[in-house]
Short mmCIF file of C-alpha atoms and ligand atoms in Angstrom, two decimals:
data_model
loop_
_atom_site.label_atom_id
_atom_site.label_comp_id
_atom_site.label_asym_id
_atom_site.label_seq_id
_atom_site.Cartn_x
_atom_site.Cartn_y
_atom_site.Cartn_z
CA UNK A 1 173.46 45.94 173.99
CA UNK A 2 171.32 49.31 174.41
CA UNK A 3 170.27 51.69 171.64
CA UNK A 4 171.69 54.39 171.79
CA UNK A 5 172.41 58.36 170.33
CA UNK A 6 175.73 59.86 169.63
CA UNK A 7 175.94 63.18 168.34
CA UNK A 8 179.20 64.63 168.03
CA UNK A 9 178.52 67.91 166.21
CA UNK A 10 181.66 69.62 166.48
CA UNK A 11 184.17 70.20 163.79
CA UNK A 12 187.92 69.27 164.79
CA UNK A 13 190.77 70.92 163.41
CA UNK A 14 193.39 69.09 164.60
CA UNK A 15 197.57 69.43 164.09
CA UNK A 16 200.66 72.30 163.62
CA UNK A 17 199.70 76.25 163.75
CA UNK A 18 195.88 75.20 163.71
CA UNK A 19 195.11 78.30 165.43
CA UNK A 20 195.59 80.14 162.78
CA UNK A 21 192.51 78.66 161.18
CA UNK A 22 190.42 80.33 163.85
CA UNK A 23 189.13 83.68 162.38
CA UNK A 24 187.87 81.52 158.93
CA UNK A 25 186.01 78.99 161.48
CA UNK A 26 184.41 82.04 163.23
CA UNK A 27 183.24 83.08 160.03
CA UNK A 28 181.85 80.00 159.18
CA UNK A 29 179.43 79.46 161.63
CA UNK A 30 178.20 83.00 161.68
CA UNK A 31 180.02 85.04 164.28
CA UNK A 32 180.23 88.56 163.46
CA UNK A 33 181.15 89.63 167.12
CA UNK A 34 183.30 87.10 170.37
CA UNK A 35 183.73 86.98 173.73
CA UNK A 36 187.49 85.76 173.75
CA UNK A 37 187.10 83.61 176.96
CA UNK A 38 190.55 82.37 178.82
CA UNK A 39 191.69 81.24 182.30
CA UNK A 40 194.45 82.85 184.89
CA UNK A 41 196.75 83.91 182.44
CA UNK A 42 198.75 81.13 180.86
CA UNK A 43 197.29 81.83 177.14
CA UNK A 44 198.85 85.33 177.52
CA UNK A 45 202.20 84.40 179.09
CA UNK A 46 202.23 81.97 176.26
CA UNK A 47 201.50 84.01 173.27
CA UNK A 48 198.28 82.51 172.42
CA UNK A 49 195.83 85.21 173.11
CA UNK A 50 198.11 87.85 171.07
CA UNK A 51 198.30 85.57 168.31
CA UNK A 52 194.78 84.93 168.23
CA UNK A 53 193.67 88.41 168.38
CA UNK A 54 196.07 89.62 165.54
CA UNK A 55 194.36 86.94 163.59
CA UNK A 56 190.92 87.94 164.27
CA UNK A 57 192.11 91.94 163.71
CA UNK A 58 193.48 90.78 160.61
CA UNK A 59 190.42 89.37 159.34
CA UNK A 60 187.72 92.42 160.38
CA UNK A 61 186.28 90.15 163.33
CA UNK A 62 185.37 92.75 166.08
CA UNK A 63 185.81 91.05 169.80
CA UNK A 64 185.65 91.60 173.27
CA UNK A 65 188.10 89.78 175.96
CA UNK A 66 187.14 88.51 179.69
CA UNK A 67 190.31 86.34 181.52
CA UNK A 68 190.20 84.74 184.75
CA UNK A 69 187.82 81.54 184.64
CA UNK A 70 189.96 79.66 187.45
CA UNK A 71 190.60 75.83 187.81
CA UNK A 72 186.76 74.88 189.22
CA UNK A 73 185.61 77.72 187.23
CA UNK A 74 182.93 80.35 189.36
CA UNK A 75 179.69 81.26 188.59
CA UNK A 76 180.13 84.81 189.76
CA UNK A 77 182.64 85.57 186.41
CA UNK A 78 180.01 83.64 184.46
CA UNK A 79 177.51 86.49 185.66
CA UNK A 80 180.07 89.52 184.73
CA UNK A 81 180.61 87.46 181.19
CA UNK A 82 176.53 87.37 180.42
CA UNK A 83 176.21 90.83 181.27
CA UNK A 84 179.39 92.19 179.08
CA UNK A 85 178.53 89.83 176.22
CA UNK A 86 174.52 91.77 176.63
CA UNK A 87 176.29 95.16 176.56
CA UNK A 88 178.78 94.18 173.39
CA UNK A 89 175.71 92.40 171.33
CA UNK A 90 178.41 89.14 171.48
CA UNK A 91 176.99 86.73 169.04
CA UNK A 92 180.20 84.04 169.41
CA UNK A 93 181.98 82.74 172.07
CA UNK A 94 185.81 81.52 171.89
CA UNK A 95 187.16 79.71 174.92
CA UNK A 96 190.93 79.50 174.69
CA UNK A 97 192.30 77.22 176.86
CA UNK A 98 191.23 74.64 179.62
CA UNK A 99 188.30 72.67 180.83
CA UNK A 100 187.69 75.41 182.71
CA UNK A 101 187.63 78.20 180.36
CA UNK A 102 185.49 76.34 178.33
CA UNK A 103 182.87 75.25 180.75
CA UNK A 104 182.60 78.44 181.69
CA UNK A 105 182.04 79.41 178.18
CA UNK A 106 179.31 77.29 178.10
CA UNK A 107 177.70 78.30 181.07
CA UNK A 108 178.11 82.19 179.51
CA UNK A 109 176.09 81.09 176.35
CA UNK A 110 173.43 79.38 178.73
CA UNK A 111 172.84 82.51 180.42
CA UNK A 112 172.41 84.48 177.07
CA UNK A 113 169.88 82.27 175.26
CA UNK A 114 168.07 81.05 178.48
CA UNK A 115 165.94 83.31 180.69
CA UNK A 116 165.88 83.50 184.27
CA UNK A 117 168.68 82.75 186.50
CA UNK A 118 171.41 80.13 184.41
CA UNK A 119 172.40 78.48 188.20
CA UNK A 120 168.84 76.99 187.76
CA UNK A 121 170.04 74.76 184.71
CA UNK A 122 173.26 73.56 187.18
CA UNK A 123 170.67 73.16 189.57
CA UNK A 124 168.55 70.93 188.25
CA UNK A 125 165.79 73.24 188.09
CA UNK A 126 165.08 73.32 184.33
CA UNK A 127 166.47 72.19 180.69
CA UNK A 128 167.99 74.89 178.96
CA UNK A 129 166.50 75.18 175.15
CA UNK A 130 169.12 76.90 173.01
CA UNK A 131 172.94 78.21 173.29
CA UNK A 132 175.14 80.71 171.88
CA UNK A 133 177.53 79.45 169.17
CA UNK A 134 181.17 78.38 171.15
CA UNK A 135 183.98 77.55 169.31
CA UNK A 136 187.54 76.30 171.09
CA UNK A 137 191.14 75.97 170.84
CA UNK A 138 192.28 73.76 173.64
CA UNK A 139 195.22 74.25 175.11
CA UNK A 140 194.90 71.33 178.21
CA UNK A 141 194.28 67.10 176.91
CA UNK A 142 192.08 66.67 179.67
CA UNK A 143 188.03 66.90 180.12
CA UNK A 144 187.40 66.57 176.35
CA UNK A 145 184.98 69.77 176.80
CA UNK A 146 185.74 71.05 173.71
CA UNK A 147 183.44 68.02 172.18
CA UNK A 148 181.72 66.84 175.42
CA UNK A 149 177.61 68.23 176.13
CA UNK A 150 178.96 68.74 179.75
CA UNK A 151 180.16 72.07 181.90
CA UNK A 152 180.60 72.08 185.65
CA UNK A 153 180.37 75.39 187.16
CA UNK A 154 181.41 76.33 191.33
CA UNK A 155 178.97 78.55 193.34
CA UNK A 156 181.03 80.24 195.57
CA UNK A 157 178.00 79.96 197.86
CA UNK A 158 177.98 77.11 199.77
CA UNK A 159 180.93 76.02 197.45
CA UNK A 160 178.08 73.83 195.19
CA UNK A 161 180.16 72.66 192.69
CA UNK A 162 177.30 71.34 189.80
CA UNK A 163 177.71 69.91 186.18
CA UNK A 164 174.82 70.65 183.44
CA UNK A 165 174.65 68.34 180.16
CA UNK A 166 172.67 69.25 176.76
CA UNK A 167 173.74 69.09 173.50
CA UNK A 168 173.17 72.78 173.00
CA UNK A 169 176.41 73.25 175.07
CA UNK A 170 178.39 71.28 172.53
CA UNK A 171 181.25 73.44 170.25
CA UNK A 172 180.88 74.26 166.77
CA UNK A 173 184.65 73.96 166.18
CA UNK A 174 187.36 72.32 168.46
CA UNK A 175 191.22 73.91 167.53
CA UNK A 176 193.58 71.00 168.84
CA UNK A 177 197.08 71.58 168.23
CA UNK A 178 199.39 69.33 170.52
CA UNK A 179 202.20 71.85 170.55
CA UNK A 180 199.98 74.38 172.52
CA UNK A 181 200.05 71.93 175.68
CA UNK A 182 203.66 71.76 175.98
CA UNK A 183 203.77 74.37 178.10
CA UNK A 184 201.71 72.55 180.40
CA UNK A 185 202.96 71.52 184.39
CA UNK A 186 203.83 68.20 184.57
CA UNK A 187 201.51 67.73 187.27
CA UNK A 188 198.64 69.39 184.75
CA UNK A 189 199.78 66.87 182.02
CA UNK A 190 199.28 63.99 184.58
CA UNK A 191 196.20 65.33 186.04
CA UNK A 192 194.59 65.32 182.31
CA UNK A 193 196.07 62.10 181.82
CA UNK A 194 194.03 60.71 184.47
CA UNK A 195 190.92 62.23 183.87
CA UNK A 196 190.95 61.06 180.11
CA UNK A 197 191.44 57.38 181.67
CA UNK A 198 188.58 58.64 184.32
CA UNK A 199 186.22 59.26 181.57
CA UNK A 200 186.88 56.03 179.29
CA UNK A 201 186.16 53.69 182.72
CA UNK A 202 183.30 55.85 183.82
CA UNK A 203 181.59 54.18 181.41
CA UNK A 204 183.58 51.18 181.53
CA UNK A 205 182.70 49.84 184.75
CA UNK A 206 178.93 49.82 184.00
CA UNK A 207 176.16 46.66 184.55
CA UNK A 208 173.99 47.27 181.42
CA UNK A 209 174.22 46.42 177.87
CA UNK A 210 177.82 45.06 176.43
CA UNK A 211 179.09 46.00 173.07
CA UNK A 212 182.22 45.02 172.26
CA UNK A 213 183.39 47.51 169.46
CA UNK A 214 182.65 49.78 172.67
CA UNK A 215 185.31 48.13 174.95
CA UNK A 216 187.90 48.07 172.82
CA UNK A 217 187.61 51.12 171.61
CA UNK A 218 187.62 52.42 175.58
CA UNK A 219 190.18 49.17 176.16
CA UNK A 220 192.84 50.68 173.41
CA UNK A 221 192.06 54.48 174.03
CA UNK A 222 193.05 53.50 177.88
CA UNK A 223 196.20 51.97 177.09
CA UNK A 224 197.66 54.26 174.39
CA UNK A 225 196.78 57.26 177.15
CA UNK A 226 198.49 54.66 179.55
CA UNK A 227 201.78 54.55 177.51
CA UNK A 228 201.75 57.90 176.54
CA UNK A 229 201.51 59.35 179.98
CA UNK A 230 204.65 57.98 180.61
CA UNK A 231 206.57 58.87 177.95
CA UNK A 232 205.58 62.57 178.69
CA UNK A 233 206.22 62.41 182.37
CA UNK A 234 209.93 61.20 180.77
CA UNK A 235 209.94 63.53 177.90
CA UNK A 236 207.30 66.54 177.87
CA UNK A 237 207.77 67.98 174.91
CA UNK A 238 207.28 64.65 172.60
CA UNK A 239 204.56 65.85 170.00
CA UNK A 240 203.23 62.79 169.46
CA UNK A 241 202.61 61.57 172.43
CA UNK A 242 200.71 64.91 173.11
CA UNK A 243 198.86 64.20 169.83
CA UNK A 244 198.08 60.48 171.43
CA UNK A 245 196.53 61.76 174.80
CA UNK A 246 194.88 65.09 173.21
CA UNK A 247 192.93 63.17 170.58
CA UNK A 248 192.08 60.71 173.43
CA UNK A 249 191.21 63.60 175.60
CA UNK A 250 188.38 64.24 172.81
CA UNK A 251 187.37 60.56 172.19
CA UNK A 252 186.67 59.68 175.92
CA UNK A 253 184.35 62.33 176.54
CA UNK A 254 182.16 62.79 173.31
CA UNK A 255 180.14 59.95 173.79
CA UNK A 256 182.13 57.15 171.55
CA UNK A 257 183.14 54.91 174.62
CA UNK A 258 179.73 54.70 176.36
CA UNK A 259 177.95 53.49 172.81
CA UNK A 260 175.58 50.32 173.62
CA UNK A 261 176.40 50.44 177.49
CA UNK A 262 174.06 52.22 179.98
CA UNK A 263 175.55 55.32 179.90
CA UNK A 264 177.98 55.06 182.42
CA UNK A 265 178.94 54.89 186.43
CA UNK A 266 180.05 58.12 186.90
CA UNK A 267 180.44 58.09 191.00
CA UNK A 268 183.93 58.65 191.18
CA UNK A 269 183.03 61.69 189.43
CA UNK A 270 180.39 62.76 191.48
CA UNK A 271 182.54 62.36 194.75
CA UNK A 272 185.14 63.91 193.28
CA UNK A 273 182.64 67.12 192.05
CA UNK A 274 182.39 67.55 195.79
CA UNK A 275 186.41 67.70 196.63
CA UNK A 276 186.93 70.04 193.87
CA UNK A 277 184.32 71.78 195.18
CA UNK A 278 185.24 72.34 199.13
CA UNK A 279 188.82 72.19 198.74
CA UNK A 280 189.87 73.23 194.98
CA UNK A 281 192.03 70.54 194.04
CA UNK A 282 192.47 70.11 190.34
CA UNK A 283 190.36 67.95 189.03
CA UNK A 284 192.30 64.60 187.42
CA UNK A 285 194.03 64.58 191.26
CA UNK A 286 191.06 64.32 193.22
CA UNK A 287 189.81 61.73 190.77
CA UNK A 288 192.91 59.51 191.26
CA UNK A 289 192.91 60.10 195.26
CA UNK A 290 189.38 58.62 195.30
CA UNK A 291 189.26 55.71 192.97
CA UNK A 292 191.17 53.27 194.41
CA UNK A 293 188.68 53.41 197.30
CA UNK A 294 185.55 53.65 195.07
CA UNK A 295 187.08 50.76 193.13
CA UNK A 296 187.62 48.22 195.94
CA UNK A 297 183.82 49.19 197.14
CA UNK A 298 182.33 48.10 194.63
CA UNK A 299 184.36 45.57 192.40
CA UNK A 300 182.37 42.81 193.80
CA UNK A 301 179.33 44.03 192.14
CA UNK A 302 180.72 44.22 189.10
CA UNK A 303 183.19 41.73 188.29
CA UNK A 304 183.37 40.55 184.95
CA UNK A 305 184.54 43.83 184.01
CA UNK A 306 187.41 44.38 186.77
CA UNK A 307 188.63 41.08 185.44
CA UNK A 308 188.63 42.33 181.77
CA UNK A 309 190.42 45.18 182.75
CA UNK A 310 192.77 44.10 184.80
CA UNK A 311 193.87 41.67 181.69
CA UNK A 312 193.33 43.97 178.94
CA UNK A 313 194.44 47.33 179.98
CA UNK A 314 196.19 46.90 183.13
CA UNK A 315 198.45 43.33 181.90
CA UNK A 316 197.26 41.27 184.79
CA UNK A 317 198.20 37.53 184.21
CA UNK A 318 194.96 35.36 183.85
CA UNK A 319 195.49 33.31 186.49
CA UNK A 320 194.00 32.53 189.79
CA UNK A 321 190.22 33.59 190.91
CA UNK A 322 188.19 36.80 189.29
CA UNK A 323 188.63 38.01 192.59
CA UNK A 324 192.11 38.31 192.81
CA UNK A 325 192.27 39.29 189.44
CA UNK A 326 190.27 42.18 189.90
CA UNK A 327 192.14 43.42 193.13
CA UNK A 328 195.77 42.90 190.83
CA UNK A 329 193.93 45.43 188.48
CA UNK A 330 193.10 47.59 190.57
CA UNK A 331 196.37 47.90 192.66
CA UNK A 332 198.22 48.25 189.22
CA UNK A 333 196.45 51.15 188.25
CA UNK A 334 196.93 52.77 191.34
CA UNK A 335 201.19 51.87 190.79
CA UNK A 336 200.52 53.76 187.52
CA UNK A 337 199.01 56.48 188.98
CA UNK A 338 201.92 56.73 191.40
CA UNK A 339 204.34 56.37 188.50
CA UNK A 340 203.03 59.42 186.86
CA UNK A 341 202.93 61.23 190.59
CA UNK A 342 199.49 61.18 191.11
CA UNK A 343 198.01 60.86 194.81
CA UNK A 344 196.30 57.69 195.78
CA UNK A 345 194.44 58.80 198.97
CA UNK A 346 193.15 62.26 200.42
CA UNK A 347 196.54 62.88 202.30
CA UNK A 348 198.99 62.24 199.22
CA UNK A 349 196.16 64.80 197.69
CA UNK A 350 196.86 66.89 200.57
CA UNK A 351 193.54 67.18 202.23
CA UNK A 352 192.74 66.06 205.60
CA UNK A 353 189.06 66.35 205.91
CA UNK A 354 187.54 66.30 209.73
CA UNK A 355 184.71 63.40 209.95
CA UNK A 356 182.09 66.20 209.78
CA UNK A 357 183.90 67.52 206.53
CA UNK A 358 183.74 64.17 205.19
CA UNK A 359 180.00 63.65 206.34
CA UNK A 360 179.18 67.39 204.47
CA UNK A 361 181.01 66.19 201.24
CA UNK A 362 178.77 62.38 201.41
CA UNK A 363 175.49 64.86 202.42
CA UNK A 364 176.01 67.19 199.37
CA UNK A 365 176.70 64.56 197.21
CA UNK A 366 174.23 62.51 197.81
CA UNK A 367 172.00 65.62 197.08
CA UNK A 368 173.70 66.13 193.74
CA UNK A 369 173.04 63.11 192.63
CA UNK A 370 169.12 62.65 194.05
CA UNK A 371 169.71 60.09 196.67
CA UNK A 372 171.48 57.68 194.82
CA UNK A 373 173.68 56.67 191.66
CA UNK A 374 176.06 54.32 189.84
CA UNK A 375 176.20 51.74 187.56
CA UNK A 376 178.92 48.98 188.81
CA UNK A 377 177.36 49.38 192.63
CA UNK A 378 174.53 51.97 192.57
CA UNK A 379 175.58 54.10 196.06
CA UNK A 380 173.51 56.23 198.47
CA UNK A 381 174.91 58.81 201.35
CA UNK A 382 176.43 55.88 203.68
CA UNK A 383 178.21 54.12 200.62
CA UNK A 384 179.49 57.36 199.99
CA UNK A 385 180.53 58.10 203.42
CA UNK A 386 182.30 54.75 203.50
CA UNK A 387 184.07 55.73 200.43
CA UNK A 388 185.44 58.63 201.29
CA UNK A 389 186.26 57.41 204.72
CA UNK A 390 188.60 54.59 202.92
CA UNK A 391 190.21 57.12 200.90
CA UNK A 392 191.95 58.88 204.05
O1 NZQ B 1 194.12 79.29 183.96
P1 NZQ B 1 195.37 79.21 183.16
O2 NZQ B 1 196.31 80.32 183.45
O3 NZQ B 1 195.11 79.04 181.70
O4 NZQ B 1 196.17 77.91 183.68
C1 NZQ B 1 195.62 76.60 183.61
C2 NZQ B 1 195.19 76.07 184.98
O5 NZQ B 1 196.01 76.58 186.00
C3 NZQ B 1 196.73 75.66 183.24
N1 NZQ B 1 196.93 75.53 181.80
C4 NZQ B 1 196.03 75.15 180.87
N2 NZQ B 1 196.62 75.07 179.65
C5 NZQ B 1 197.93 75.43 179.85
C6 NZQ B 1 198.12 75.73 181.21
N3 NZQ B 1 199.31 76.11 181.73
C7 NZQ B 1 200.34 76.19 180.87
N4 NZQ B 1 200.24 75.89 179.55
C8 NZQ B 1 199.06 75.49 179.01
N5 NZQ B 1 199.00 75.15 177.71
O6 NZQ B 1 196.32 74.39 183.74
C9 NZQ B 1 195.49 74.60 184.88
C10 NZQ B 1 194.25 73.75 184.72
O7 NZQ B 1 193.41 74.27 183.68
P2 NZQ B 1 191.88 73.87 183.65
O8 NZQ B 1 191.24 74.49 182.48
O9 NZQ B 1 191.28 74.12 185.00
O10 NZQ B 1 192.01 72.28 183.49
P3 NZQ B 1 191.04 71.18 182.99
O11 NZQ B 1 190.98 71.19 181.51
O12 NZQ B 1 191.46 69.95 183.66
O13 NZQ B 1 189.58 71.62 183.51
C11 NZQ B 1 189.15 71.30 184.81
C12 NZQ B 1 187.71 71.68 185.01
O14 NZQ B 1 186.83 71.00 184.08
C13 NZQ B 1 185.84 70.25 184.82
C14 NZQ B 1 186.55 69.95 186.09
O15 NZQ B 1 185.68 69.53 187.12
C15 NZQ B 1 187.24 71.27 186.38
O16 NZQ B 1 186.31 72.19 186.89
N6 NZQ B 1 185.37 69.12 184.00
C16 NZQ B 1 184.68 69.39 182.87
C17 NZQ B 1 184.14 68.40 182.09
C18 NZQ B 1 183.38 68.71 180.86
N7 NZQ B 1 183.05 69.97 180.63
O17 NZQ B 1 183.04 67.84 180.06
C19 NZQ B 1 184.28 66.99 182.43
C20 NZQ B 1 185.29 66.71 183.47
O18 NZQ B 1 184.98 65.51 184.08
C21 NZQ B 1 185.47 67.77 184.51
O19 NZQ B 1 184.56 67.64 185.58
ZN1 ZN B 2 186.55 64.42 184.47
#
């Protein structure tokens, strides 16, 4: 087992009407003057963004709004937020909506308390040293951004598509209520079904430290998301199955699963990073089009672990060699993904990249990541080549 940190600073406010809490949370931590921050339009269609504003106007809380942080949010509306949050003296941000609302968010409150260009922290050019206070009310289960350090932010140029971690990115108050995501595609539900699993077995499939309060916390948060998926792909507007798979949504991405391990794999992420990036699939898609090749690539080097999930999260029968218990793991996670209509391979994710695009996607990624990375099979340029070659 490794030491480790876990710093989850952010206050939850979780259940019914929650939103209506959000003025008195604003308060609370100091903000006298928001950025309301929200994505293409579905918090307005909804309702959300009028409710939220009569609450604010009802309690004397002055705020400015900025929509259209698409899916792979851009840097170039995380520019036009820095400077209208300068010229309105913002001192609060509040993301409604999405992963990508709130990384974006984040990235906005980089750019105000860092100097210099805020690309450079995506970049991997410097640390940023402070933030500007964020607050959230979620309206996706998915990248568990509204507790997570993390925010990944597209370049248009050169389609770079970069995450940046710190703590200082991490929001003072997270407004969960399950209702808000009923609204939700099913294909959205499914897709943030699969990156909350994505998350938990990040740091699953890892060769350093054990713990084992860690794996079954990440064992049981994998198969209540498992269940519940399945019951909403059957019944969408079951509240507490939402509840299940939003409060998982949190759990597998503020730190609690990767206690005592190494910190994590984190590869099919990376490759991923670079789909989202070139062709703009949504995010929990591209992740379960690639990880059925990432897994058979490196299960070998890390088998104890296949093994133990194929038994304990995927029901695999204990019988015959680790080997073939691994592979039964693996295949029945990709039948799950299938059952909740998720692709399994570039073409079911409906991109058919040339050999040079799939050369571009190992190059850049191999930059991302400085050569190499991973934790189950540490993987450099060819490895990733080969990857995403298998995943045609
Ligand atoms: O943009 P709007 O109109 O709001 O529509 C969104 C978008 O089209 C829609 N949606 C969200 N809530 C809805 C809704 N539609 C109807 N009803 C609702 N209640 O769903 C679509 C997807 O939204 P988005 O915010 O893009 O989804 P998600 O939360 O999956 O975020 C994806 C982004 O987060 C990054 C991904 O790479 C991607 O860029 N990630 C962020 C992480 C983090 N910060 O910790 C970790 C993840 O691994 C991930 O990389
Ligand atoms: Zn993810």
């Amino acid at each position: 087992m490794f030491d480790f940190k876990y710093f989850t600073p952010t206050k939850v406010i979780f259940g019914k009407n929650t939103e209506s809490k959000v003025a008195d949370l604003i308060k609370e931590f100091g903000g006298t003057k928001v950025l309301i921050h929200y994505g293409g339009g579905s918090v307005v269609r909804s309702g959300l963004l009028q409710k939220v504003t009569d609450t604010l106007d009802a309690a004397g809380i002055s705020y400015v709004t900025l929509g259209g942080a698409v899916p792979n949010p851009h840097l170039g509306l995380v520019y036009e937020g820095i400077e209208l949050c300068r010229k309105e003296n913002v001192d609060f941000l509040l993301a409604v909506g999405g992963g990508s609302a709130i990384d974006s968010a984040k990235a906005i409150g980089y750019g105000l308390a860092n100097e210099g260009d805020v690309w450079d922290l995506y970049d991997y050019k410097k640390q940023g040293t402070a933030s500007v206070p964020l607050g959230v009310i979620l309206t996706i289960a998915a990248t568990g951004s509204e507790m997570s350090d993390s925010s990944v932010i597209t370049k248009e140029e050169g389609l770079v598509k970069r995450g940046y971690s710190s703590d200082f990115g991490r929001p003072k108050f997270a407004i969960m209520n399950p209702e808000l995501t009923m609204t939700l595609p099913d294909y959205q539900t499914a897709c943030g079904c699969t990156d909350i699993m994505m998350h938990t077995m990040e740091r699953y499939f890892t060769n350093g430290g054990n713990m084992e309060i860690t794996d079954a916390l990440a064992e049981g948060l994998l198969r209540t998301v498992k269940a519940n998926a399945i019951i909403l792909r059957d019944d969408p507007k079951n509240y507490d199955a939402r509840a299940e798979v939003m409060w998982a949504g949190s759990l597998a991405h503020n730190g609690l699963t990767g206690c005592g391990n190494d910190g994590g794999d984190w590869m099919t992420h990376k490759l991923e990073h670079e789909l989202g990036g070139l062709y703009d699939v949504a995010h929990g898609a591209g992740l379960a089009a690639i990880w059925g090749s990432w897994a058979r690539y490196v299960y070998k080097n890390c088998l104890s672990r296949f093994k133990k999930f194929a038994i304990n999260v995927m029901d695999v029968e204990d019988r015959g060699t680790d080997e073939e218990i691994a592979l039964c793991g693996i295949e029945a996670m990709e039948d799950f993904y299938r059952s909740i209509h998720m692709p399994t391979n570039l073409r079911e994710l409906g991109v058919e990249p040339t050999e040079d695009e799939l050369k571009l996607m190992a190059k850049k990624c191999a930059i991302g990541v400085d050569g190499e990375m991973g934790s189950a099979r540490v993987l450099n340029e060819e490895d990733m080549l080969a990857i995403y070659r298998a995943s045609m």
